[in-house]
Amino acid sequence: YTVTPLSADQCEGDPFTVTITVNPTPTMDALEDIEACNGEEVTINFTTDNTGGVTTYDWSATGDVIGLPDDTTDITDSNADITFTASNPDSEPREVTITVTPIFTNDGAICTTDQEQVFTVTVNPEPQIDNFEETICEGDTFASITPEDVTNGVVPAGTTYTWVIATASSNNVEGGSASTAASATIPGSELTLVAGTTSPQDLIYTVTPLSADQCEGDPFTVTITVNPTAQVNQPENLTLCNGDTAEIDFTTLNEGGDTTYVWQVVLEESD
């Protein structure tokens, strides 16, 4: 307004202005629901079309613990309003509902609204599976492996596996195979040793687990130790006189374990 003052004596003063600044109703853009994997960095940006002042956001979260900041004080509009590392040590998803209300401030006037934005953050679990070990004899088949939740770590439902033969795996083991095709089970197979192998050898798989929600877990290992076929060196024949004392020493080429011997005396019919 341009206001002209006039005194009772009809003396007119200089005009002055009355300026009323009308701030807009606080608004914010709608937010889509968020899904993340355990351990993933999550950034939530609150945005608005309001200009000419400062928009802050009053927010609160209800639900599971997922790694959100403890401090839920008002956030001043910025490029990254909430940043956190998603956390879910369970085998089932965790979910939080976040409610946000924008506040617009300009020239000392604080404007509020009852229009809230509500969205959810779901943190899906990632497989966290213990290593597997088994020892078999040459020519045996190792047990198929299907990791179980709790028993073998964190195993979300629907987890599948791919695996490679690790570089540390012995080249003397035959019968192992890698798989790039996702499978719910790591199948056992018959394992043998290269001819002439006389010590235990390890077949090692490096296995990558992937949940049904496409959360990849850290690789784990499957180590199958293959013991060699028991072997004994042929002792020399002995010819003794009655009353002589003889010592027979059984030996083997096997190493890396303990070799014991079961023996018996075989008499010819004439004896």
PDB file of C-alpha atoms in Angstrom:
ATOM      1  CA  TYR A   1       0.000   0.000   0.000  1.00  0.00           C
ATOM      2  CA  THR A   2       1.074   3.604  -0.607  1.00  0.00           C
ATOM      3  CA  VAL A   3      -0.429   5.562   2.272  1.00  0.00           C
ATOM      4  CA  THR A   4      -0.839   9.364   2.350  1.00  0.00           C
ATOM      5  CA  PRO A   5      -1.162  10.785   5.878  1.00  0.00           C
ATOM      6  CA  LEU A   6      -3.297  13.893   6.599  1.00  0.00           C
ATOM      7  CA  SER A   7      -3.347  15.717   9.923  1.00  0.00           C
ATOM      8  CA  ALA A   8      -6.450  17.189  11.545  1.00  0.00           C
ATOM      9  CA  ASP A   9      -5.171  20.610  10.423  1.00  0.00           C
ATOM     10  CA  GLN A  10      -5.152  19.379   6.854  1.00  0.00           C
ATOM     11  CA  CYS A  11      -1.412  19.143   6.660  1.00  0.00           C
ATOM     12  CA  GLU A  12      -0.483  16.394   4.254  1.00  0.00           C
ATOM     13  CA  GLY A  13       2.597  14.327   4.952  1.00  0.00           C
ATOM     14  CA  ASP A  14       4.815  12.398   2.600  1.00  0.00           C
ATOM     15  CA  PRO A  15       3.378   9.082   1.460  1.00  0.00           C
ATOM     16  CA  PHE A  16       4.687   5.920   3.100  1.00  0.00           C
ATOM     17  CA  THR A  17       4.260   2.283   2.187  1.00  0.00           C
ATOM     18  CA  VAL A  18       2.826  -0.716   3.935  1.00  0.00           C
ATOM     19  CA  THR A  19       4.287  -3.942   2.562  1.00  0.00           C
ATOM     20  CA  ILE A  20       2.762  -7.297   3.517  1.00  0.00           C
ATOM     21  CA  THR A  21       4.822 -10.254   2.368  1.00  0.00           C
ATOM     22  CA  VAL A  22       2.658 -13.345   2.013  1.00  0.00           C
ATOM     23  CA  ASN A  23       4.697 -16.521   2.298  1.00  0.00           C
ATOM     24  CA  PRO A  24       3.493 -19.565   0.369  1.00  0.00           C
ATOM     25  CA  THR A  25       2.090 -22.632   2.051  1.00  0.00           C
ATOM     26  CA  PRO A  26       4.950 -25.023   2.707  1.00  0.00           C
ATOM     27  CA  THR A  27       5.102 -27.836   0.174  1.00  0.00           C
ATOM     28  CA  MET A  28       7.427 -30.695  -0.575  1.00  0.00           C
ATOM     29  CA  ASP A  29       7.731 -33.167  -3.390  1.00  0.00           C
ATOM     30  CA  ALA A  30       6.337 -36.650  -2.849  1.00  0.00           C
ATOM     31  CA  LEU A  31       8.847 -39.326  -1.939  1.00  0.00           C
ATOM     32  CA  GLU A  32       8.835 -42.876  -3.266  1.00  0.00           C
ATOM     33  CA  ASP A  33       9.272 -45.842  -0.971  1.00  0.00           C
ATOM     34  CA  ILE A  34      12.892 -46.962  -0.643  1.00  0.00           C
ATOM     35  CA  GLU A  35      14.348 -50.475  -0.655  1.00  0.00           C
ATOM     36  CA  ALA A  36      17.965 -51.141   0.274  1.00  0.00           C
ATOM     37  CA  CYS A  37      20.192 -54.053   1.216  1.00  0.00           C
ATOM     38  CA  ASN A  38      21.936 -54.445   4.538  1.00  0.00           C
ATOM     39  CA  GLY A  39      25.173 -52.453   4.493  1.00  0.00           C
ATOM     40  CA  GLU A  40      24.087 -50.203   1.601  1.00  0.00           C
ATOM     41  CA  GLU A  41      24.527 -46.425   1.827  1.00  0.00           C
ATOM     42  CA  VAL A  42      21.126 -44.709   1.651  1.00  0.00           C
ATOM     43  CA  THR A  43      20.559 -41.026   0.864  1.00  0.00           C
ATOM     44  CA  ILE A  44      17.150 -39.393   1.267  1.00  0.00           C
ATOM     45  CA  ASN A  45      16.592 -35.963  -0.279  1.00  0.00           C
ATOM     46  CA  PHE A  46      13.648 -33.770   0.655  1.00  0.00           C
ATOM     47  CA  THR A  47      12.828 -31.279  -2.106  1.00  0.00           C
ATOM     48  CA  THR A  48      10.348 -28.441  -2.560  1.00  0.00           C
ATOM     49  CA  ASP A  49       9.142 -25.986  -5.182  1.00  0.00           C
ATOM     50  CA  ASN A  50       9.071 -23.178  -2.598  1.00  0.00           C
ATOM     51  CA  THR A  51      11.600 -20.409  -3.193  1.00  0.00           C
ATOM     52  CA  GLY A  52      12.481 -17.095  -1.595  1.00  0.00           C
ATOM     53  CA  GLY A  53      12.893 -18.447   1.911  1.00  0.00           C
ATOM     54  CA  VAL A  54      14.158 -21.442   3.799  1.00  0.00           C
ATOM     55  CA  THR A  55      12.336 -24.762   3.895  1.00  0.00           C
ATOM     56  CA  THR A  56      12.998 -27.076   6.796  1.00  0.00           C
ATOM     57  CA  TYR A  57      11.524 -30.494   7.387  1.00  0.00           C
ATOM     58  CA  ASP A  58      10.141 -31.940  10.586  1.00  0.00           C
ATOM     59  CA  TRP A  59      10.421 -35.711  10.382  1.00  0.00           C
ATOM     60  CA  SER A  60       9.876 -38.781  12.502  1.00  0.00           C
ATOM     61  CA  ALA A  61      10.395 -42.512  12.009  1.00  0.00           C
ATOM     62  CA  THR A  62       8.495 -45.459  13.437  1.00  0.00           C
ATOM     63  CA  GLY A  63       9.289 -49.137  13.085  1.00  0.00           C
ATOM     64  CA  ASP A  64      12.389 -51.297  13.183  1.00  0.00           C
ATOM     65  CA  VAL A  65      15.945 -50.191  13.829  1.00  0.00           C
ATOM     66  CA  ILE A  66      17.599 -49.802  10.413  1.00  0.00           C
ATOM     67  CA  GLY A  67      20.521 -47.449  11.098  1.00  0.00           C
ATOM     68  CA  LEU A  68      18.715 -44.097  10.804  1.00  0.00           C
ATOM     69  CA  PRO A  69      20.266 -41.179  12.725  1.00  0.00           C
ATOM     70  CA  ASP A  70      19.091 -40.900  16.323  1.00  0.00           C
ATOM     71  CA  ASP A  71      18.667 -37.142  15.906  1.00  0.00           C
ATOM     72  CA  THR A  72      15.341 -36.350  14.230  1.00  0.00           C
ATOM     73  CA  THR A  73      15.490 -32.573  14.657  1.00  0.00           C
ATOM     74  CA  ASP A  74      14.337 -30.375  11.796  1.00  0.00           C
ATOM     75  CA  ILE A  75      16.440 -30.618   8.648  1.00  0.00           C
ATOM     76  CA  THR A  76      17.307 -27.570   6.569  1.00  0.00           C
ATOM     77  CA  ASP A  77      16.869 -28.193   2.853  1.00  0.00           C
ATOM     78  CA  SER A  78      20.112 -29.478   1.341  1.00  0.00           C
ATOM     79  CA  ASN A  79      21.314 -31.834  -1.353  1.00  0.00           C
ATOM     80  CA  ALA A  80      21.473 -34.803   1.024  1.00  0.00           C
ATOM     81  CA  ASP A  81      19.094 -34.449   3.932  1.00  0.00           C
ATOM     82  CA  ILE A  82      19.458 -37.908   5.529  1.00  0.00           C
ATOM     83  CA  THR A  83      22.376 -40.244   4.853  1.00  0.00           C
ATOM     84  CA  PHE A  84      22.883 -43.534   6.675  1.00  0.00           C
ATOM     85  CA  THR A  85      24.151 -47.084   6.297  1.00  0.00           C
ATOM     86  CA  ALA A  86      21.224 -49.495   6.114  1.00  0.00           C
ATOM     87  CA  SER A  87      21.355 -52.112   8.845  1.00  0.00           C
ATOM     88  CA  ASN A  88      19.514 -55.419   9.102  1.00  0.00           C
ATOM     89  CA  PRO A  89      21.273 -58.360  10.750  1.00  0.00           C
ATOM     90  CA  ASP A  90      18.140 -60.534  10.508  1.00  0.00           C
ATOM     91  CA  SER A  91      17.026 -62.921   7.772  1.00  0.00           C
ATOM     92  CA  GLU A  92      13.698 -61.081   7.282  1.00  0.00           C
ATOM     93  CA  PRO A  93      13.191 -57.516   5.952  1.00  0.00           C
ATOM     94  CA  ARG A  94      13.050 -54.586   8.363  1.00  0.00           C
ATOM     95  CA  GLU A  95      10.748 -51.636   7.627  1.00  0.00           C
ATOM     96  CA  VAL A  96      10.413 -48.069   8.883  1.00  0.00           C
ATOM     97  CA  THR A  97       7.693 -45.515   8.139  1.00  0.00           C
ATOM     98  CA  ILE A  98       8.943 -41.921   7.869  1.00  0.00           C
ATOM     99  CA  THR A  99       6.567 -38.959   8.188  1.00  0.00           C
ATOM    100  CA  VAL A 100       7.770 -35.538   6.980  1.00  0.00           C
ATOM    101  CA  THR A 101       6.165 -32.106   7.334  1.00  0.00           C
ATOM    102  CA  PRO A 102       7.666 -29.056   5.546  1.00  0.00           C
ATOM    103  CA  ILE A 103       8.066 -25.687   7.288  1.00  0.00           C
ATOM    104  CA  PHE A 104       8.659 -22.462   5.326  1.00  0.00           C
ATOM    105  CA  THR A 105      10.441 -19.517   6.949  1.00  0.00           C
ATOM    106  CA  ASN A 106      10.921 -16.054   5.440  1.00  0.00           C
ATOM    107  CA  ASP A 107      11.554 -12.671   7.014  1.00  0.00           C
ATOM    108  CA  GLY A 108      10.847 -14.009  10.474  1.00  0.00           C
ATOM    109  CA  ALA A 109       7.493 -15.529   9.589  1.00  0.00           C
ATOM    110  CA  ILE A 110       7.252 -19.297  10.108  1.00  0.00           C
ATOM    111  CA  CYS A 111       4.591 -21.022   8.028  1.00  0.00           C
ATOM    112  CA  THR A 112       3.409 -24.544   8.727  1.00  0.00           C
ATOM    113  CA  THR A 113       1.045 -27.001   7.095  1.00  0.00           C
ATOM    114  CA  ASP A 114      -0.841 -30.141   8.002  1.00  0.00           C
ATOM    115  CA  GLN A 115       0.055 -31.754   4.680  1.00  0.00           C
ATOM    116  CA  GLU A 116       2.483 -34.607   5.441  1.00  0.00           C
ATOM    117  CA  GLN A 117       4.506 -36.851   3.197  1.00  0.00           C
ATOM    118  CA  VAL A 118       4.716 -40.481   4.291  1.00  0.00           C
ATOM    119  CA  PHE A 119       7.008 -43.125   2.825  1.00  0.00           C
ATOM    120  CA  THR A 120       8.649 -46.359   3.902  1.00  0.00           C
ATOM    121  CA  VAL A 121      12.252 -47.552   3.982  1.00  0.00           C
ATOM    122  CA  THR A 122      12.674 -51.322   3.735  1.00  0.00           C
ATOM    123  CA  VAL A 123      16.068 -52.841   4.470  1.00  0.00           C
ATOM    124  CA  ASN A 124      16.369 -56.319   3.031  1.00  0.00           C
ATOM    125  CA  PRO A 125      18.779 -58.784   4.610  1.00  0.00           C
ATOM    126  CA  GLU A 126      21.938 -59.973   2.917  1.00  0.00           C
ATOM    127  CA  PRO A 127      23.155 -63.548   3.247  1.00  0.00           C
ATOM    128  CA  GLN A 128      25.908 -63.900   5.847  1.00  0.00           C
ATOM    129  CA  ILE A 129      26.886 -67.549   5.666  1.00  0.00           C
ATOM    130  CA  ASP A 130      29.525 -69.516   7.548  1.00  0.00           C
ATOM    131  CA  ASN A 131      32.229 -71.530   5.780  1.00  0.00           C
ATOM    132  CA  PHE A 132      31.681 -75.260   5.234  1.00  0.00           C
ATOM    133  CA  GLU A 133      34.249 -78.044   5.682  1.00  0.00           C
ATOM    134  CA  GLU A 134      34.070 -81.791   5.093  1.00  0.00           C
ATOM    135  CA  THR A 135      36.634 -84.592   4.826  1.00  0.00           C
ATOM    136  CA  ILE A 136      36.022 -87.631   2.615  1.00  0.00           C
ATOM    137  CA  CYS A 137      37.982 -90.558   1.237  1.00  0.00           C
ATOM    138  CA  GLU A 138      39.056 -90.690  -2.371  1.00  0.00           C
ATOM    139  CA  GLY A 139      36.199 -91.978  -4.525  1.00  0.00           C
ATOM    140  CA  ASP A 140      33.477 -90.853  -2.094  1.00  0.00           C
ATOM    141  CA  THR A 141      30.828 -88.187  -2.792  1.00  0.00           C
ATOM    142  CA  PHE A 142      30.707 -85.155  -0.527  1.00  0.00           C
ATOM    143  CA  ALA A 143      27.332 -84.094   0.894  1.00  0.00           C
ATOM    144  CA  SER A 144      25.232 -81.570  -1.005  1.00  0.00           C
ATOM    145  CA  ILE A 145      25.109 -78.225   0.796  1.00  0.00           C
ATOM    146  CA  THR A 146      21.960 -76.191   1.419  1.00  0.00           C
ATOM    147  CA  PRO A 147      22.744 -73.539   4.052  1.00  0.00           C
ATOM    148  CA  GLU A 148      20.095 -73.141   6.750  1.00  0.00           C
ATOM    149  CA  ASP A 149      19.149 -69.918   8.492  1.00  0.00           C
ATOM    150  CA  VAL A 150      20.552 -69.580  12.041  1.00  0.00           C
ATOM    151  CA  THR A 151      22.349 -72.946  11.810  1.00  0.00           C
ATOM    152  CA  ASN A 152      24.737 -71.690   9.118  1.00  0.00           C
ATOM    153  CA  GLY A 153      24.426 -67.933   9.592  1.00  0.00           C
ATOM    154  CA  VAL A 154      21.924 -65.483   8.115  1.00  0.00           C
ATOM    155  CA  VAL A 155      20.189 -67.179   5.189  1.00  0.00           C
ATOM    156  CA  PRO A 156      17.222 -65.217   3.782  1.00  0.00           C
ATOM    157  CA  ALA A 157      14.485 -67.281   2.153  1.00  0.00           C
ATOM    158  CA  GLY A 158      15.083 -67.844  -1.546  1.00  0.00           C
ATOM    159  CA  THR A 159      18.862 -67.398  -1.398  1.00  0.00           C
ATOM    160  CA  THR A 160      20.717 -68.891  -4.363  1.00  0.00           C
ATOM    161  CA  TYR A 161      24.391 -69.560  -4.992  1.00  0.00           C
ATOM    162  CA  THR A 162      27.013 -69.427  -7.709  1.00  0.00           C
ATOM    163  CA  TRP A 163      30.552 -70.641  -7.180  1.00  0.00           C
ATOM    164  CA  VAL A 164      34.019 -70.912  -8.644  1.00  0.00           C
ATOM    165  CA  ILE A 165      36.935 -73.188  -7.854  1.00  0.00           C
ATOM    166  CA  ALA A 166      39.282 -71.099  -5.713  1.00  0.00           C
ATOM    167  CA  THR A 167      42.859 -70.498  -6.793  1.00  0.00           C
ATOM    168  CA  ALA A 168      44.003 -72.153  -3.557  1.00  0.00           C
ATOM    169  CA  SER A 169      42.208 -75.377  -4.509  1.00  0.00           C
ATOM    170  CA  SER A 170      44.455 -78.353  -5.299  1.00  0.00           C
ATOM    171  CA  ASN A 171      44.917 -79.332  -8.928  1.00  0.00           C
ATOM    172  CA  ASN A 172      45.219 -82.937  -7.761  1.00  0.00           C
ATOM    173  CA  VAL A 173      41.486 -83.193  -7.001  1.00  0.00           C
ATOM    174  CA  GLU A 174      39.240 -84.342  -9.834  1.00  0.00           C
ATOM    175  CA  GLY A 175      35.445 -84.135  -9.933  1.00  0.00           C
ATOM    176  CA  GLY A 176      34.777 -80.587  -8.761  1.00  0.00           C
ATOM    177  CA  SER A 177      33.072 -78.031 -10.993  1.00  0.00           C
ATOM    178  CA  ALA A 178      32.157 -74.340 -10.929  1.00  0.00           C
ATOM    179  CA  SER A 179      28.675 -72.997 -11.646  1.00  0.00           C
ATOM    180  CA  THR A 180      27.522 -69.602 -12.910  1.00  0.00           C
ATOM    181  CA  ALA A 181      23.899 -70.787 -12.877  1.00  0.00           C
ATOM    182  CA  ALA A 182      22.141 -69.783  -9.661  1.00  0.00           C
ATOM    183  CA  SER A 183      21.201 -72.773  -7.533  1.00  0.00           C
ATOM    184  CA  ALA A 184      19.559 -73.205  -4.133  1.00  0.00           C
ATOM    185  CA  THR A 185      21.942 -76.092  -3.384  1.00  0.00           C
ATOM    186  CA  ILE A 186      25.630 -76.726  -3.905  1.00  0.00           C
ATOM    187  CA  PRO A 187      25.482 -80.318  -5.130  1.00  0.00           C
ATOM    188  CA  GLY A 188      27.917 -82.948  -3.962  1.00  0.00           C
ATOM    189  CA  SER A 189      30.027 -84.875  -6.426  1.00  0.00           C
ATOM    190  CA  GLU A 190      32.354 -87.858  -6.450  1.00  0.00           C
ATOM    191  CA  LEU A 191      35.937 -86.752  -5.955  1.00  0.00           C
ATOM    192  CA  THR A 192      39.094 -88.606  -6.872  1.00  0.00           C
ATOM    193  CA  LEU A 193      42.780 -87.800  -6.775  1.00  0.00           C
ATOM    194  CA  VAL A 194      45.270 -87.675  -9.603  1.00  0.00           C
ATOM    195  CA  ALA A 195      47.150 -90.973  -9.852  1.00  0.00           C
ATOM    196  CA  GLY A 196      50.146 -91.066  -7.552  1.00  0.00           C
ATOM    197  CA  THR A 197      48.745 -88.568  -5.033  1.00  0.00           C
ATOM    198  CA  THR A 198      49.613 -89.810  -1.548  1.00  0.00           C
ATOM    199  CA  SER A 199      48.561 -86.910   0.711  1.00  0.00           C
ATOM    200  CA  PRO A 200      45.221 -85.208   1.485  1.00  0.00           C
ATOM    201  CA  GLN A 201      44.166 -82.572  -1.029  1.00  0.00           C
ATOM    202  CA  ASP A 202      41.587 -79.764  -0.734  1.00  0.00           C
ATOM    203  CA  LEU A 203      38.869 -78.873  -3.203  1.00  0.00           C
ATOM    204  CA  ILE A 204      37.819 -75.305  -2.392  1.00  0.00           C
ATOM    205  CA  TYR A 205      34.756 -73.546  -3.756  1.00  0.00           C
ATOM    206  CA  THR A 206      34.333 -69.791  -3.334  1.00  0.00           C
ATOM    207  CA  VAL A 207      30.572 -69.324  -3.144  1.00  0.00           C
ATOM    208  CA  THR A 208      28.648 -66.071  -3.706  1.00  0.00           C
ATOM    209  CA  PRO A 209      25.159 -65.968  -2.141  1.00  0.00           C
ATOM    210  CA  LEU A 210      22.346 -63.806  -3.552  1.00  0.00           C
ATOM    211  CA  SER A 211      19.025 -63.262  -1.798  1.00  0.00           C
ATOM    212  CA  ALA A 212      15.650 -63.223  -3.530  1.00  0.00           C
ATOM    213  CA  ASP A 213      15.717 -59.412  -3.104  1.00  0.00           C
ATOM    214  CA  GLN A 214      19.003 -59.244  -5.036  1.00  0.00           C
ATOM    215  CA  CYS A 215      21.128 -58.532  -1.981  1.00  0.00           C
ATOM    216  CA  GLU A 216      24.554 -60.088  -2.489  1.00  0.00           C
ATOM    217  CA  GLY A 217      26.331 -61.426   0.568  1.00  0.00           C
ATOM    218  CA  ASP A 218      30.035 -61.799   1.186  1.00  0.00           C
ATOM    219  CA  PRO A 219      31.509 -64.925  -0.400  1.00  0.00           C
ATOM    220  CA  PHE A 220      32.045 -67.976   1.774  1.00  0.00           C
ATOM    221  CA  THR A 221      34.093 -71.116   1.149  1.00  0.00           C
ATOM    222  CA  VAL A 222      33.317 -74.803   0.881  1.00  0.00           C
ATOM    223  CA  THR A 223      36.433 -76.874   1.586  1.00  0.00           C
ATOM    224  CA  ILE A 224      36.343 -80.608   0.864  1.00  0.00           C
ATOM    225  CA  THR A 225      39.472 -82.454   2.009  1.00  0.00           C
ATOM    226  CA  VAL A 226      40.016 -85.648   0.011  1.00  0.00           C
ATOM    227  CA  ASN A 227      42.101 -88.269   1.775  1.00  0.00           C
ATOM    228  CA  PRO A 228      44.136 -90.617  -0.476  1.00  0.00           C
ATOM    229  CA  THR A 229      43.447 -94.311  -0.757  1.00  0.00           C
ATOM    230  CA  ALA A 230      45.299 -96.194   1.984  1.00  0.00           C
ATOM    231  CA  GLN A 231      48.524 -97.766   0.735  1.00  0.00           C
ATOM    232  CA  VAL A 232      51.206-100.039   2.180  1.00  0.00           C
ATOM    233  CA  ASN A 233      54.604-100.865   0.714  1.00  0.00           C
ATOM    234  CA  GLN A 234      55.189-104.571   0.030  1.00  0.00           C
ATOM    235  CA  PRO A 235      57.459-105.968   2.792  1.00  0.00           C
ATOM    236  CA  GLU A 236      60.298-108.265   1.740  1.00  0.00           C
ATOM    237  CA  ASN A 237      59.842-111.986   2.299  1.00  0.00           C
ATOM    238  CA  LEU A 238      61.719-113.370   5.290  1.00  0.00           C
ATOM    239  CA  THR A 239      63.315-116.786   5.762  1.00  0.00           C
ATOM    240  CA  LEU A 240      64.038-117.608   9.405  1.00  0.00           C
ATOM    241  CA  CYS A 241      65.407-120.440  11.476  1.00  0.00           C
ATOM    242  CA  ASN A 242      63.465-121.907  14.327  1.00  0.00           C
ATOM    243  CA  GLY A 243      63.887-119.652  17.368  1.00  0.00           C
ATOM    244  CA  ASP A 244      64.935-116.577  15.389  1.00  0.00           C
ATOM    245  CA  THR A 245      63.387-113.189  16.225  1.00  0.00           C
ATOM    246  CA  ALA A 246      62.026-111.123  13.371  1.00  0.00           C
ATOM    247  CA  GLU A 247      60.783-107.555  13.116  1.00  0.00           C
ATOM    248  CA  ILE A 248      58.460-106.581  10.294  1.00  0.00           C
ATOM    249  CA  ASP A 249      58.146-102.864   9.595  1.00  0.00           C
ATOM    250  CA  PHE A 250      55.089-101.740   7.634  1.00  0.00           C
ATOM    251  CA  THR A 251      55.631 -98.531   5.665  1.00  0.00           C
ATOM    252  CA  THR A 252      53.528 -96.361   3.374  1.00  0.00           C
ATOM    253  CA  LEU A 253      53.908 -93.578   0.878  1.00  0.00           C
ATOM    254  CA  ASN A 254      50.863 -91.835   2.409  1.00  0.00           C
ATOM    255  CA  GLU A 255      51.515 -88.658   4.355  1.00  0.00           C
ATOM    256  CA  GLY A 256      49.549 -85.890   5.984  1.00  0.00           C
ATOM    257  CA  GLY A 257      47.585 -88.244   8.240  1.00  0.00           C
ATOM    258  CA  ASP A 258      47.939 -91.399  10.284  1.00  0.00           C
ATOM    259  CA  THR A 259      48.227 -94.842   8.673  1.00  0.00           C
ATOM    260  CA  THR A 260      47.413 -97.891  10.759  1.00  0.00           C
ATOM    261  CA  TYR A 261      47.600-101.505   9.645  1.00  0.00           C
ATOM    262  CA  VAL A 262      45.306-104.496  10.093  1.00  0.00           C
ATOM    263  CA  TRP A 263      47.196-107.776   9.513  1.00  0.00           C
ATOM    264  CA  GLN A 264      46.759-111.500   9.825  1.00  0.00           C
ATOM    265  CA  VAL A 265      48.841-114.650   9.365  1.00  0.00           C
ATOM    266  CA  VAL A 266      47.836-116.745   6.372  1.00  0.00           C
ATOM    267  CA  LEU A 267      49.063-120.358   6.694  1.00  0.00           C
ATOM    268  CA  GLU A 268      49.424-122.724   3.813  1.00  0.00           C
ATOM    269  CA  GLU A 269      47.612-126.072   4.202  1.00  0.00           C
ATOM    270  CA  SER A 270      50.927-127.942   4.608  1.00  0.00           C
ATOM    271  CA  ASP A 271      51.661-125.771   7.656  1.00  0.00           C
TER     272      ASP A 271
END
